[in-house]
XYZ file of C-alpha atoms in Angstrom:
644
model
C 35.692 -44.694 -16.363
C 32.707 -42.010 -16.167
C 29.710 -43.100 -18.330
C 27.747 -40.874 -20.368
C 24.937 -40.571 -17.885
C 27.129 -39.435 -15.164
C 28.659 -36.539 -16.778
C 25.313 -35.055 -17.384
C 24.462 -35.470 -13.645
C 27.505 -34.307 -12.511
C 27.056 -31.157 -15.617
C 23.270 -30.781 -13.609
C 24.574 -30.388 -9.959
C 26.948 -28.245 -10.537
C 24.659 -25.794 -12.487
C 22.043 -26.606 -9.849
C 24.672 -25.067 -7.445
C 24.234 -21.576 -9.336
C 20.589 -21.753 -8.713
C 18.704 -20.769 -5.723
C 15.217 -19.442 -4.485
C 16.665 -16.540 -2.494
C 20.096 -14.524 -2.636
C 21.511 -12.669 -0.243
C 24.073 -9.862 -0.536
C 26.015 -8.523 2.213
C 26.840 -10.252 5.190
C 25.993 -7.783 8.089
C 22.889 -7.397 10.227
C 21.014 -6.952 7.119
C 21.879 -9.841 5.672
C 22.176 -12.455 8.469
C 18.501 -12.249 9.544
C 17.726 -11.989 5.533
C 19.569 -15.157 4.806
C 18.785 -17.116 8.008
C 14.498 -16.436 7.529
C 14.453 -17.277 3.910
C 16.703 -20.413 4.528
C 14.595 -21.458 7.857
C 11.128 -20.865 5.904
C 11.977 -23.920 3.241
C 13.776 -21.276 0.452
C 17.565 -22.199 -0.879
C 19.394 -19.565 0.138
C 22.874 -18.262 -0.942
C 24.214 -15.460 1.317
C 27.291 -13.505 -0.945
C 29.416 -11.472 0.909
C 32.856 -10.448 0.509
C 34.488 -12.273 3.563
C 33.262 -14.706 5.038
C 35.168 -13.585 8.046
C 33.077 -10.171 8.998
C 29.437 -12.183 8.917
C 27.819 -10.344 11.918
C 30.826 -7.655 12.408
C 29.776 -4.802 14.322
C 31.224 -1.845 12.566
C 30.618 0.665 15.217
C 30.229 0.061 19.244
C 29.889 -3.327 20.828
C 26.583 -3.697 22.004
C 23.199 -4.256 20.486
C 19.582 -2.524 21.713
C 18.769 0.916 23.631
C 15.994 3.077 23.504
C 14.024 2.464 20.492
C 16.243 -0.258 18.932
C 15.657 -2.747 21.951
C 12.370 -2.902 21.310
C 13.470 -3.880 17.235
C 15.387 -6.820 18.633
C 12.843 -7.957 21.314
C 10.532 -7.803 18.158
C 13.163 -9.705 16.155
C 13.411 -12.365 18.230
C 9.359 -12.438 18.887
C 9.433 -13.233 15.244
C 12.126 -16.000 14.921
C 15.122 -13.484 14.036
C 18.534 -14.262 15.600
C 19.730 -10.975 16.883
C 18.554 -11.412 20.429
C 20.177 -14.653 20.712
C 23.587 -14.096 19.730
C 23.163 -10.680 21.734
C 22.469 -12.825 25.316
C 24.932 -15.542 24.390
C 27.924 -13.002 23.917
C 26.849 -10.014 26.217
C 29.134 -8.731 28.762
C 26.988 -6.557 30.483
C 22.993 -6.232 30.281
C 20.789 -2.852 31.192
C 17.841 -1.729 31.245
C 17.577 1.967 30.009
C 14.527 4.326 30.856
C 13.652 2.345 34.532
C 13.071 5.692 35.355
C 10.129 6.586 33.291
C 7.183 4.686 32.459
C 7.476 1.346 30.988
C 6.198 2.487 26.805
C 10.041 3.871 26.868
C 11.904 1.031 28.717
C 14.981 -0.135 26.396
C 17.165 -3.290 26.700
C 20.670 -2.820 25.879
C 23.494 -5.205 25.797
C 27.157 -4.877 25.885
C 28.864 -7.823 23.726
C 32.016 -9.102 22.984
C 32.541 -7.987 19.761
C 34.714 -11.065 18.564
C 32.312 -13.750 19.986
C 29.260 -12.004 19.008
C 30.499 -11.941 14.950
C 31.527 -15.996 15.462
C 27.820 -16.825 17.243
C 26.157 -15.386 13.947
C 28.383 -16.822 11.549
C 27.937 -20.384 13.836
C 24.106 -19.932 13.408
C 24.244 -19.710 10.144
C 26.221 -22.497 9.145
C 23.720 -24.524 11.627
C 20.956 -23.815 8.827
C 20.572 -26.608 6.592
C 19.047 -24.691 3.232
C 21.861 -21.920 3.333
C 24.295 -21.587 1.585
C 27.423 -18.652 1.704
C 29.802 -17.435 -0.750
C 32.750 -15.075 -0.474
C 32.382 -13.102 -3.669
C 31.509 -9.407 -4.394
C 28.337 -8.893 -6.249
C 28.762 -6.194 -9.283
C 25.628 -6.669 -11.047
C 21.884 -7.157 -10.482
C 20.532 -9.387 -14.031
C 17.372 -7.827 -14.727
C 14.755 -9.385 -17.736
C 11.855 -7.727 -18.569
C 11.856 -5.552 -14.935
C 12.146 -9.040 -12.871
C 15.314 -9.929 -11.333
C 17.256 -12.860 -12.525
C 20.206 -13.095 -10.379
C 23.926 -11.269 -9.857
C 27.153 -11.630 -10.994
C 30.037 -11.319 -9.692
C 33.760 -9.776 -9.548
C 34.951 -12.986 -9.486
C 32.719 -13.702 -13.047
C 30.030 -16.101 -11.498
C 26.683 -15.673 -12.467
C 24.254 -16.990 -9.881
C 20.351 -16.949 -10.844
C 17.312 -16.979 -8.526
C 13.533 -15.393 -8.339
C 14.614 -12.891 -5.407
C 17.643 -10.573 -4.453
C 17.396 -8.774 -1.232
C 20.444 -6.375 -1.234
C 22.185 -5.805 2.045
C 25.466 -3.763 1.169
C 25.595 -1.686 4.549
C 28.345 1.257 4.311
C 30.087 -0.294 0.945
C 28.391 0.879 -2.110
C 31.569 2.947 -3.150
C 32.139 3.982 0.423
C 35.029 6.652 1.761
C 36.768 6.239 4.325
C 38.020 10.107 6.091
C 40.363 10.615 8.442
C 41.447 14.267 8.512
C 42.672 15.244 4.801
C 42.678 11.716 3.841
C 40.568 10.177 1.899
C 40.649 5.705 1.099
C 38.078 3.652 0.065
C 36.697 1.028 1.887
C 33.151 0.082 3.588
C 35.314 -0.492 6.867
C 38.398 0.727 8.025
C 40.586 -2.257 6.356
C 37.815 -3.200 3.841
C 37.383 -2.699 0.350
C 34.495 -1.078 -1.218
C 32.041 -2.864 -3.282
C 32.003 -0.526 -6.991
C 29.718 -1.340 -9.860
C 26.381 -2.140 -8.314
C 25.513 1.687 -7.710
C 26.059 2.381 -11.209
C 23.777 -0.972 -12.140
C 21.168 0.176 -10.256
C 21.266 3.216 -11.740
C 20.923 1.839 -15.337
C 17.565 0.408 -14.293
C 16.088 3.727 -12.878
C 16.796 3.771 -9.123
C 18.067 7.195 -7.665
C 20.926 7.012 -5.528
C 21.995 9.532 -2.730
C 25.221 10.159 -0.345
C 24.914 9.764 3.563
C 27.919 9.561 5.813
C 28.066 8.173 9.193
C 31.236 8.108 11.684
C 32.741 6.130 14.289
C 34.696 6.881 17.380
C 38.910 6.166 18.230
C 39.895 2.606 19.977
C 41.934 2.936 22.598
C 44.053 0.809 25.174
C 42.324 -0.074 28.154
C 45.582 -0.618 30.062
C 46.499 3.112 29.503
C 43.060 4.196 31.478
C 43.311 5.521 35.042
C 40.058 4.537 35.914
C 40.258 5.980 39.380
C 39.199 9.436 37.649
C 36.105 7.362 36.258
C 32.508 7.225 37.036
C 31.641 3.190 37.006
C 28.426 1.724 35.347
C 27.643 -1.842 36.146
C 25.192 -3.659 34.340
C 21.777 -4.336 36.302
C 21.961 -6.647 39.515
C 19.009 -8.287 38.067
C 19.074 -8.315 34.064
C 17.134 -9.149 31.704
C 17.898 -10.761 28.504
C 16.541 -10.159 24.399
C 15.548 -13.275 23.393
C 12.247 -14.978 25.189
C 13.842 -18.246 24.978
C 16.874 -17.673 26.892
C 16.819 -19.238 30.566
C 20.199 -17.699 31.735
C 22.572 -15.296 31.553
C 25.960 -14.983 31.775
C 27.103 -14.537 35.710
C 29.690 -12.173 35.537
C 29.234 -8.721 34.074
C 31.801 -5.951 32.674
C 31.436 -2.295 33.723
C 31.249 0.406 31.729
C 32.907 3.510 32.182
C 32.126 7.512 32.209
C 34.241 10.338 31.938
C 33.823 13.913 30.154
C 35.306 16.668 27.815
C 36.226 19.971 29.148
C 36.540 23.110 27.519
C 40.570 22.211 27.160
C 39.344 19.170 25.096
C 36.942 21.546 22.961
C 40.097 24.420 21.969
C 42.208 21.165 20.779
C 39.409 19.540 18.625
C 38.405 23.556 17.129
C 42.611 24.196 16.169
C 41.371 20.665 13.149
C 38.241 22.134 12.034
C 40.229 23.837 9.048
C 40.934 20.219 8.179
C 37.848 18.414 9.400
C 36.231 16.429 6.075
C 32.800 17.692 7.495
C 33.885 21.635 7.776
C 35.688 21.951 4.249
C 32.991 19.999 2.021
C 34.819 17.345 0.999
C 32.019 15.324 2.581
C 29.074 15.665 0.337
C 26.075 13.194 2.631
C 24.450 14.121 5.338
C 25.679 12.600 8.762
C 23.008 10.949 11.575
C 21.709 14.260 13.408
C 20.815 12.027 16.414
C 24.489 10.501 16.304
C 26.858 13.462 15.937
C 30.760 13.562 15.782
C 32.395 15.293 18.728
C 32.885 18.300 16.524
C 29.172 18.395 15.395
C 28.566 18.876 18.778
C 30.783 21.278 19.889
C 29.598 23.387 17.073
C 26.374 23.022 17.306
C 26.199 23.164 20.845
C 28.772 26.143 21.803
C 27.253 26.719 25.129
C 28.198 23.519 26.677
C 31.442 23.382 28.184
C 31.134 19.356 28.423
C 29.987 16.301 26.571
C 29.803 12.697 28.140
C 32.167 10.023 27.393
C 31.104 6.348 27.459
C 34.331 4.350 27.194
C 32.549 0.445 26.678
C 35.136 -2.660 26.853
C 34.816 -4.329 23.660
C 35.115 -8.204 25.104
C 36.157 -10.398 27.353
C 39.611 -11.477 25.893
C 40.834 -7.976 25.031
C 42.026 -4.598 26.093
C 40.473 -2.564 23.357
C 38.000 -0.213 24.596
C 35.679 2.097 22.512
C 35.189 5.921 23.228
C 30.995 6.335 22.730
C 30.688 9.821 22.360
C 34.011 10.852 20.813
C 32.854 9.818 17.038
C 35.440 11.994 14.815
C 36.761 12.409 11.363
C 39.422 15.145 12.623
C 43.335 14.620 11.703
C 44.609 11.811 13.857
C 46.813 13.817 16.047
C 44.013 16.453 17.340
C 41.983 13.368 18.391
C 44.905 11.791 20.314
C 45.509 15.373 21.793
C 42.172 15.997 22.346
C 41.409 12.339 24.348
C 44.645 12.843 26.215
C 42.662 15.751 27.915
C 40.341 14.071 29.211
C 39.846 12.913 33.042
C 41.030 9.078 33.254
C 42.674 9.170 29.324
C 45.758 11.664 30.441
C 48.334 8.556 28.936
C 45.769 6.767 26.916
C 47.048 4.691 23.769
C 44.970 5.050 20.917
C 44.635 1.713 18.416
C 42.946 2.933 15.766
C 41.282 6.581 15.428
C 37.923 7.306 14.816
C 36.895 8.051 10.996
C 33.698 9.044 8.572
C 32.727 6.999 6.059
C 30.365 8.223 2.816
C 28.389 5.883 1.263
C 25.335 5.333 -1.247
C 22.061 4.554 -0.466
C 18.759 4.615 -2.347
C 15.694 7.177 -0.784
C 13.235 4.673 0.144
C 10.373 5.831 -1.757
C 11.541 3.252 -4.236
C 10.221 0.298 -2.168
C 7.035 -1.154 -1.130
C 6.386 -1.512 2.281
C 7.170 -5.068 1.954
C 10.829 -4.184 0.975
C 10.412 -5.314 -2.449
C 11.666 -2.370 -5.063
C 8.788 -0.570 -7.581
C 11.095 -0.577 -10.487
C 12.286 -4.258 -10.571
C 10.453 -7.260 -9.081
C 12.086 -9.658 -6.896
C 14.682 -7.378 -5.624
C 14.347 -6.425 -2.630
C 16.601 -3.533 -0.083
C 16.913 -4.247 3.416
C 19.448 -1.960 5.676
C 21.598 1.005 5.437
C 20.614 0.635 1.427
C 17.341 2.035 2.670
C 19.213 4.955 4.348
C 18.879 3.838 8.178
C 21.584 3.706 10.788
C 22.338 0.761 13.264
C 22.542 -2.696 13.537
C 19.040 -3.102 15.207
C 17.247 -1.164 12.129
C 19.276 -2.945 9.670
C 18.152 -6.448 11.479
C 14.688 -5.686 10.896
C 14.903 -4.993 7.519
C 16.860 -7.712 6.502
C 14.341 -10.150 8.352
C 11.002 -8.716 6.945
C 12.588 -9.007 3.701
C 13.739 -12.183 3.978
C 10.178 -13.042 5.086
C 8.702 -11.629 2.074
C 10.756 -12.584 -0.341
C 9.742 -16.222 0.296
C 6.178 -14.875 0.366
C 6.922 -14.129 -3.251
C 7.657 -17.267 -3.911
C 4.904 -19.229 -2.433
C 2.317 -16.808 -4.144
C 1.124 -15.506 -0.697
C 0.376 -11.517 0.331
C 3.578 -9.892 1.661
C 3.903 -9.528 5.219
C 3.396 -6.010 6.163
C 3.543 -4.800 10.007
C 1.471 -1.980 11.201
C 2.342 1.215 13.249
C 0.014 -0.428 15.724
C 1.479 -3.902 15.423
C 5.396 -3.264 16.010
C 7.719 -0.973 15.856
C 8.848 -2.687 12.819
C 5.586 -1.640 11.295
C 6.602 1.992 12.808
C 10.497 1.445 11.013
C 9.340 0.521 7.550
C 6.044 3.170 7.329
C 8.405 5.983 8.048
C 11.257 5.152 5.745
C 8.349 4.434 2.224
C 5.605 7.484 3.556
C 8.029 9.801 4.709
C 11.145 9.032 3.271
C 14.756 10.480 4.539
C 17.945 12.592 3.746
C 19.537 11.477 6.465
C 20.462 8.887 8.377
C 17.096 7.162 10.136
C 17.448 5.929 13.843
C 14.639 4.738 15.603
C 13.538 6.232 18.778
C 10.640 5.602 21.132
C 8.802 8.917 20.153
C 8.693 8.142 16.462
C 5.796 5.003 17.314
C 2.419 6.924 18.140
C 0.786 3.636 19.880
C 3.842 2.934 22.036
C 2.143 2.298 25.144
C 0.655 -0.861 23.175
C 4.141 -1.762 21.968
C 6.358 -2.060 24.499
C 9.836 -4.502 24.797
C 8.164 -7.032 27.644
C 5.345 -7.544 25.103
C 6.716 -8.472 21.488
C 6.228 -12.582 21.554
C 2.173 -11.695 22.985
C 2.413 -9.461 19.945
C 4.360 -11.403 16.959
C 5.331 -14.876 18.263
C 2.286 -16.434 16.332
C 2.713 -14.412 13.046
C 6.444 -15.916 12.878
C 5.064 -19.428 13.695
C 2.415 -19.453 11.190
C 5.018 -18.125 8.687
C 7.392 -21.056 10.119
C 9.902 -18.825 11.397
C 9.229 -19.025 15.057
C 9.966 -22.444 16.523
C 7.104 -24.583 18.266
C 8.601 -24.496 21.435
C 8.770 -20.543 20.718
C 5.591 -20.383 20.551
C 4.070 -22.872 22.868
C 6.486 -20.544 25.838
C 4.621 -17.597 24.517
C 1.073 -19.748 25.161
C 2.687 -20.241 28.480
C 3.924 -17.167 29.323
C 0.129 -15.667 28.118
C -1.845 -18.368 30.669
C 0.944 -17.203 33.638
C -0.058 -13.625 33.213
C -3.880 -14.504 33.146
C -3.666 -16.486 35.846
C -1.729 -14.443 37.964
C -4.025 -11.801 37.183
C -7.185 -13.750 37.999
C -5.280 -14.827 41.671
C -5.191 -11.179 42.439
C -8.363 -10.015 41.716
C -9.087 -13.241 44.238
C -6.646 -12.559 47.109
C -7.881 -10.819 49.991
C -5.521 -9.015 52.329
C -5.951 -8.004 56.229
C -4.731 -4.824 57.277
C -1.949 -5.964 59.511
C -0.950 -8.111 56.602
C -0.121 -5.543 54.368
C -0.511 -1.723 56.388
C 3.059 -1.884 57.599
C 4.905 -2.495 53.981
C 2.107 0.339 52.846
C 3.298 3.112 55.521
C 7.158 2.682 54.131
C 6.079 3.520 50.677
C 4.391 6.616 51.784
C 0.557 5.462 50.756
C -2.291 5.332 53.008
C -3.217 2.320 54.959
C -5.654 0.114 55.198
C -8.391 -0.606 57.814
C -10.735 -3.404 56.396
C -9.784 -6.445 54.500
C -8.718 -5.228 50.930
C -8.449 -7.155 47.436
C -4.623 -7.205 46.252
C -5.644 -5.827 42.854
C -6.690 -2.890 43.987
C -3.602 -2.545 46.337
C -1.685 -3.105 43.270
C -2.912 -0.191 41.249
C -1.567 2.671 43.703
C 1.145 4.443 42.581
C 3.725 3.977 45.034
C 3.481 0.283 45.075
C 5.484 -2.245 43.701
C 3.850 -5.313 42.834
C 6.700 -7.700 44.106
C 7.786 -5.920 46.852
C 3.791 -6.158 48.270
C 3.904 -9.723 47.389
C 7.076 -10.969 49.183
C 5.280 -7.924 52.300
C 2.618 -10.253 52.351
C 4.794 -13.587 51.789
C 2.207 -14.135 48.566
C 3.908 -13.953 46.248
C 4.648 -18.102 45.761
C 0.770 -18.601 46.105
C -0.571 -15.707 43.402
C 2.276 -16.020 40.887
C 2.022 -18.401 38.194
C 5.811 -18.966 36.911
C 5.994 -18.964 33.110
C 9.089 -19.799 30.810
C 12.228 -17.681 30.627
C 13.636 -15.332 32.895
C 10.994 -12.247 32.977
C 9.411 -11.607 36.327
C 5.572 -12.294 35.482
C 4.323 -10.068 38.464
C 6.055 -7.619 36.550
C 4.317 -7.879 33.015
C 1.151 -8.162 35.373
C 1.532 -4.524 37.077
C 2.407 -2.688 33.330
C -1.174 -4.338 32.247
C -2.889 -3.199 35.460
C -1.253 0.509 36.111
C -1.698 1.014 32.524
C -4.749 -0.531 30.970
C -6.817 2.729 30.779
C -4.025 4.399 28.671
C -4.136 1.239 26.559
C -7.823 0.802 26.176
C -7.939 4.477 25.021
C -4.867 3.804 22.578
C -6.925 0.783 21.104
C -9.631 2.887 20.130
C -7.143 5.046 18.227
C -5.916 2.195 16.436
C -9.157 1.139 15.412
C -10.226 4.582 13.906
C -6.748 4.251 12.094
C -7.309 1.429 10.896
C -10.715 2.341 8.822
C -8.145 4.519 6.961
C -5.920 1.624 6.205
C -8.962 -0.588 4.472
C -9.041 1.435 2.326
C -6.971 0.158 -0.297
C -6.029 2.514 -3.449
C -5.176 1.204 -6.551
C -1.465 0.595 -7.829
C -2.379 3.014 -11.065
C -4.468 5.305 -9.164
C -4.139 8.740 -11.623
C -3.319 11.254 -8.713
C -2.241 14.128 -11.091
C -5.927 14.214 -12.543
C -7.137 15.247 -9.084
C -7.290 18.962 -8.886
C -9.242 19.180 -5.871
C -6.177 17.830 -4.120
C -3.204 20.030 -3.407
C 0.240 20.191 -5.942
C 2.504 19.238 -3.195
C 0.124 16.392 -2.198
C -0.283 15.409 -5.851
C 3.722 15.303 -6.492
C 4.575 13.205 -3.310
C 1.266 11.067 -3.761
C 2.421 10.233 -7.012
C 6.517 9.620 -6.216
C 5.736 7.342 -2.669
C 2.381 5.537 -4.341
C 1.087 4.707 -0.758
C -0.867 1.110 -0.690
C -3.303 3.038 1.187
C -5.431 5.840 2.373
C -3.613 5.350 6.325
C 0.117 5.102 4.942
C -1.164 7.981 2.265
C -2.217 10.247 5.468
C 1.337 10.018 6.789
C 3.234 11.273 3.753
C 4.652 14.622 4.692
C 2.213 17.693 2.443
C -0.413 15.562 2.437
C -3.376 17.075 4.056
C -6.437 15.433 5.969
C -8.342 18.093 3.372
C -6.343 15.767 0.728
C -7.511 12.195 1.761
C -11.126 13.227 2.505
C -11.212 13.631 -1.097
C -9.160 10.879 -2.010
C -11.715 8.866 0.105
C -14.466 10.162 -1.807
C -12.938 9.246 -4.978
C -12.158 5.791 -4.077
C -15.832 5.148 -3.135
C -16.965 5.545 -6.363
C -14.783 2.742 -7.713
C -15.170 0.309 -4.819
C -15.960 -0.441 -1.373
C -13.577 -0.692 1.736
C -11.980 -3.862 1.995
C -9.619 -5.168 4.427
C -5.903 -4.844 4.652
């Protein structure tokens, strides 16, 4: 028999189970790194999403990273995040982009078994001991008094904490087009999640329409890849996460192919039926990302487009078409591919397809992710109106960092341009705002020389240890990894070379030799050498290089700091000037309407974005340098700088 006393406890844990410190919504990129840094910081954590099953799913192609977005994971997993890990456990093949140019725009990309890659998240996250996961779709945010309370959901559970981060990816009442047919779903065999749009929209928030597309499956037994060009991943790769010691030993290829002007007439005979051509879809599409018949509009001249087909895992046949993204009637796209050069009898699983979905401009957060109108909710992800797993990631992990800086009463966490490209991400998407689809891209980050993939731990492993994201043994490899590169450094500046020593690996380079002993350093800084190619010349490399943890060469980190340090020493003193700008903090109620001296435009967008200060204010598009020099003025009177 139950006493008294019992009932009540068992009446308290179970309500105690509707109460956490953090939820979660949405289960994608987003979401994971949300749910796992709140959880891993000390907060309870519930992460709601409507099948358990997709956690981690990549919706579009296989592979994680690339120009721009590599350097979002390598700064991901410099912080603590996950996405760098589950990318080198489940990656098939491993590249790095760019080699080519200098090493500001170098960009690590993976290739990953789709299946495994979804089932390492979802194991991560179930290794977390403070989170908790729910399949359930969240209708409501519970607001009180402009603070958020918790959600409820379809399924008529209420569940209460101090902060929501929403995460809903491509569902908010998402579309699905294919041709002249229209379903709804977030995913191609996925429901749509209906209600919340119109919740958010009872507490103020504007909402907005972007679309975004994905390419056909096909058959990779149907491929005559004799008519193919072959990729292989690099002989040498390099992984994402600074704590991984090895990578897998086999690699899968990649394959390229092209349209021709065959494949071109086909896809122009749908456009009378294309959902893009005939309006029925109303958002705008990524620019940087377009469908095959984007691009053969757009760019008529061209009588051929590249074709990346990528295997989607080790245990299956299916193959994606990168480059072939459609919404056109299902039999022009299996016309069309059966044009192409290697895809003459190729069986297509699925066909590409659009998908419309809401999202909320992002002048309605802070730049810690939190939202103006309602506090404790924060947006992380495609919410925000970005595209891609790697922008959603770090989103969902600086809000999950903040949001349990809200609850311990500390400042947010708030990266600078100069800091990451995180910083770079988040400033664009508050300051500037977008109508489209946002992808990042080594040109958007002004200080990029300073931010570059091999040096994200040097530039955020302690921030996510302090925080107590980032491991111990995290950071104590990134204390290593530092002394290795100092060392090595110091052995070079030390290391004297004769001329026959070194003249004969100098003369196959095509640089000068050498006819009195010579320092290596200064060997080092030409050009045409390569740092550990003159090393293993000289059989010195053992003695001058200082090994450090994981699997980066260190002689390589070495020559970027040597070849470019003048660049970089210029680029700090940019930063610096910047960053008198940025101390200067403006008030949350500054009255920008009441400054005439300042220009309408400036006034109107100054007033909508509320920038935190004068730096982020200087980046808002209409603002004018004319504009802050009297906002600076203005703010003198009422206080003096102070830092950030």
């Amino acid at each position: 028999m139950v006493s008294g006393n019992e009932l009540e406890k068992s009446a308290m844990e179970i309500f105690s189970d509707e109460r956490y410190d953090v939820i979660v919504v949405g289960g994608g990129h987003a979401g994971a790194e949300a749910a796992a840094a709140a959880a891993r910081m000390g907060a309870r954590t519930l992460l709601i999403t409507m099948s358990l099953e997709t956690i981690g799913r990549m919706s579009c192609n296989p592979a994680i990273g690339g120009i721009g977005k590599g350097h979002l994971v390598r700064e991901i997993d410099a912080l603590g995040g996950i996405m760098g890990r589950m990318a080198d456990q489940t990656g098939i093949q491993f590249r790095m982009l760019n080699r080519s140019k200098g090493p500001a725009v170098w960009g690590p990309r993976a290739q990953c078994d789709r299946k495994r890659y979804a089932e390492a998240v979802r194991h991560e996250l179930e290794s977390i001991p403070n989170l908790w996961m729910r399949a359930d779709t969240v209708t409501e945010v519970l607001v009180e008094d402009r603070r958020v309370k918790g959600v409820r959901t379809q399924l008529g559970k209420t569940f209460y904490a101090p902060c929501v981060i929403l995460t809903n990816g491509t569902f908010l009442n998402g579309v699905i087009h294919v041709g002249e047919r229209q379903l709804g779903g977030g995913r191609m065999g996925e429901r749509a999640a209906t209600g919340l749009t119109a919740c958010l929209e009872r507490l103020g928030f504007e909402s907005g329409r972007l679309k975004t597309g994905t390419p056909p499956r096909i058959d990779g037994r149907t491929i005559d890849y004799s008519r193919l060009q072959e990729q292989p991943g690099d002989s040498e790769p390099l992984p994402f996460s600074y704590m991984t010691d090895r990578l897998p030993d086999r690699q899968l290829s990649c394959w390229l192919t092209y349209t021709t002007p065959e494949v071109h007439a086909i896809l122009r005979t749908g456009f009378d039926r294309s959902p893009m051509f005939t309006g029925r879809i109303k958002g705008r599409g990524p620019r940087y990302c377009p469908s095959i018949e984007d691009k053969i509009e757009r760019f008529a001249e061209r009588d051929r487009h590249p074709i990346f087909l990528e295997p989607e895992g080790w245990d299956t046949y299916e193959v994606y078409v990168n480059g072939f993204s459609t919404s056109l009637p299902e039999e022009v796209q299996v016309a069309a591919l059966r044009k192409i050069p290697g895809l003459e009898r190729v069986h297509v699983l699925r066909p590409g397809y659009a998908i419309e979905y809401d999202y909320f401009p992002p002048y309605q957060i802070r730049y810690s992710l939190e939202t103006k109108y309602v506090e404790g909710l924060f947006f992380a992800g495609q919410i925000n109106g970005t595209t891609g797993y790697e922008e959603a990631a770090a989103q969902g992990l600086m809000a999950g960092i903040n949001a349990v800086q809200k609850l311990r009463g500390a400042e947010p966490v708030v990266l600078r341009r100069s800091e990451a490209y995180i910083g770079v991400l988040i400033d664009d998407l508050v300051a500037k705002g977008t109508d489209e689809p946002y992808r990042m891209f080594t040109s958007r980050a002004e200080h990029r020389i300073l931010l570059r993939q091999d040096n994200a731990d040097l530039r955020l492993t302690e921030l996510g240890y302090r925080l107590g994201l980032a491991t111990r043994e995290r950071y104590e490899r990134m204390l290593k990894k530092k002394e290795a590169i100092a060392r090595t450094r110091r052995a070079l500046e030390e290391t004297t070379v004769r001329p026959e020593q070194v003249n004969g690996y100098l003369e196959r380079v095509g640089t000068s030799p050498i006819d009195r002993p010579e320092r290596l350093v200064r060997l080092a800084l030409r050009p045409q050498v390569n740092l550990r190619d003159l090393l293993e010349a000289t059989g010195l490399r053992e003695q001058v290089v200082v090994p450090a943890p994981g699997m980066e060469p260190v002689e390589m980190l070495v020559e970027i700091e040597l070849k470019y340090e003048g660049y970089m020493d210029r680029e700090r003193e940019l930063v610096e000037k910047m960053r008198e700008l940025e101390d200067w903090r403006i008030p949350p109620d500054f009255d920008y309407e009441a400054v005439e001296t300042i220009s309408k435009e400036a006034r109107e967008k100054l007033s909508k974005i509320r920038p935190e200060n004068l730096g982020q204010a200087s980046r808002i598009s209409g603002v004018r340098p004319a504009d802050i020099s009297v906002l600076m003025v203005l703010l003198r009177r009422y206080r003096r700088p102070q830092a950030a």
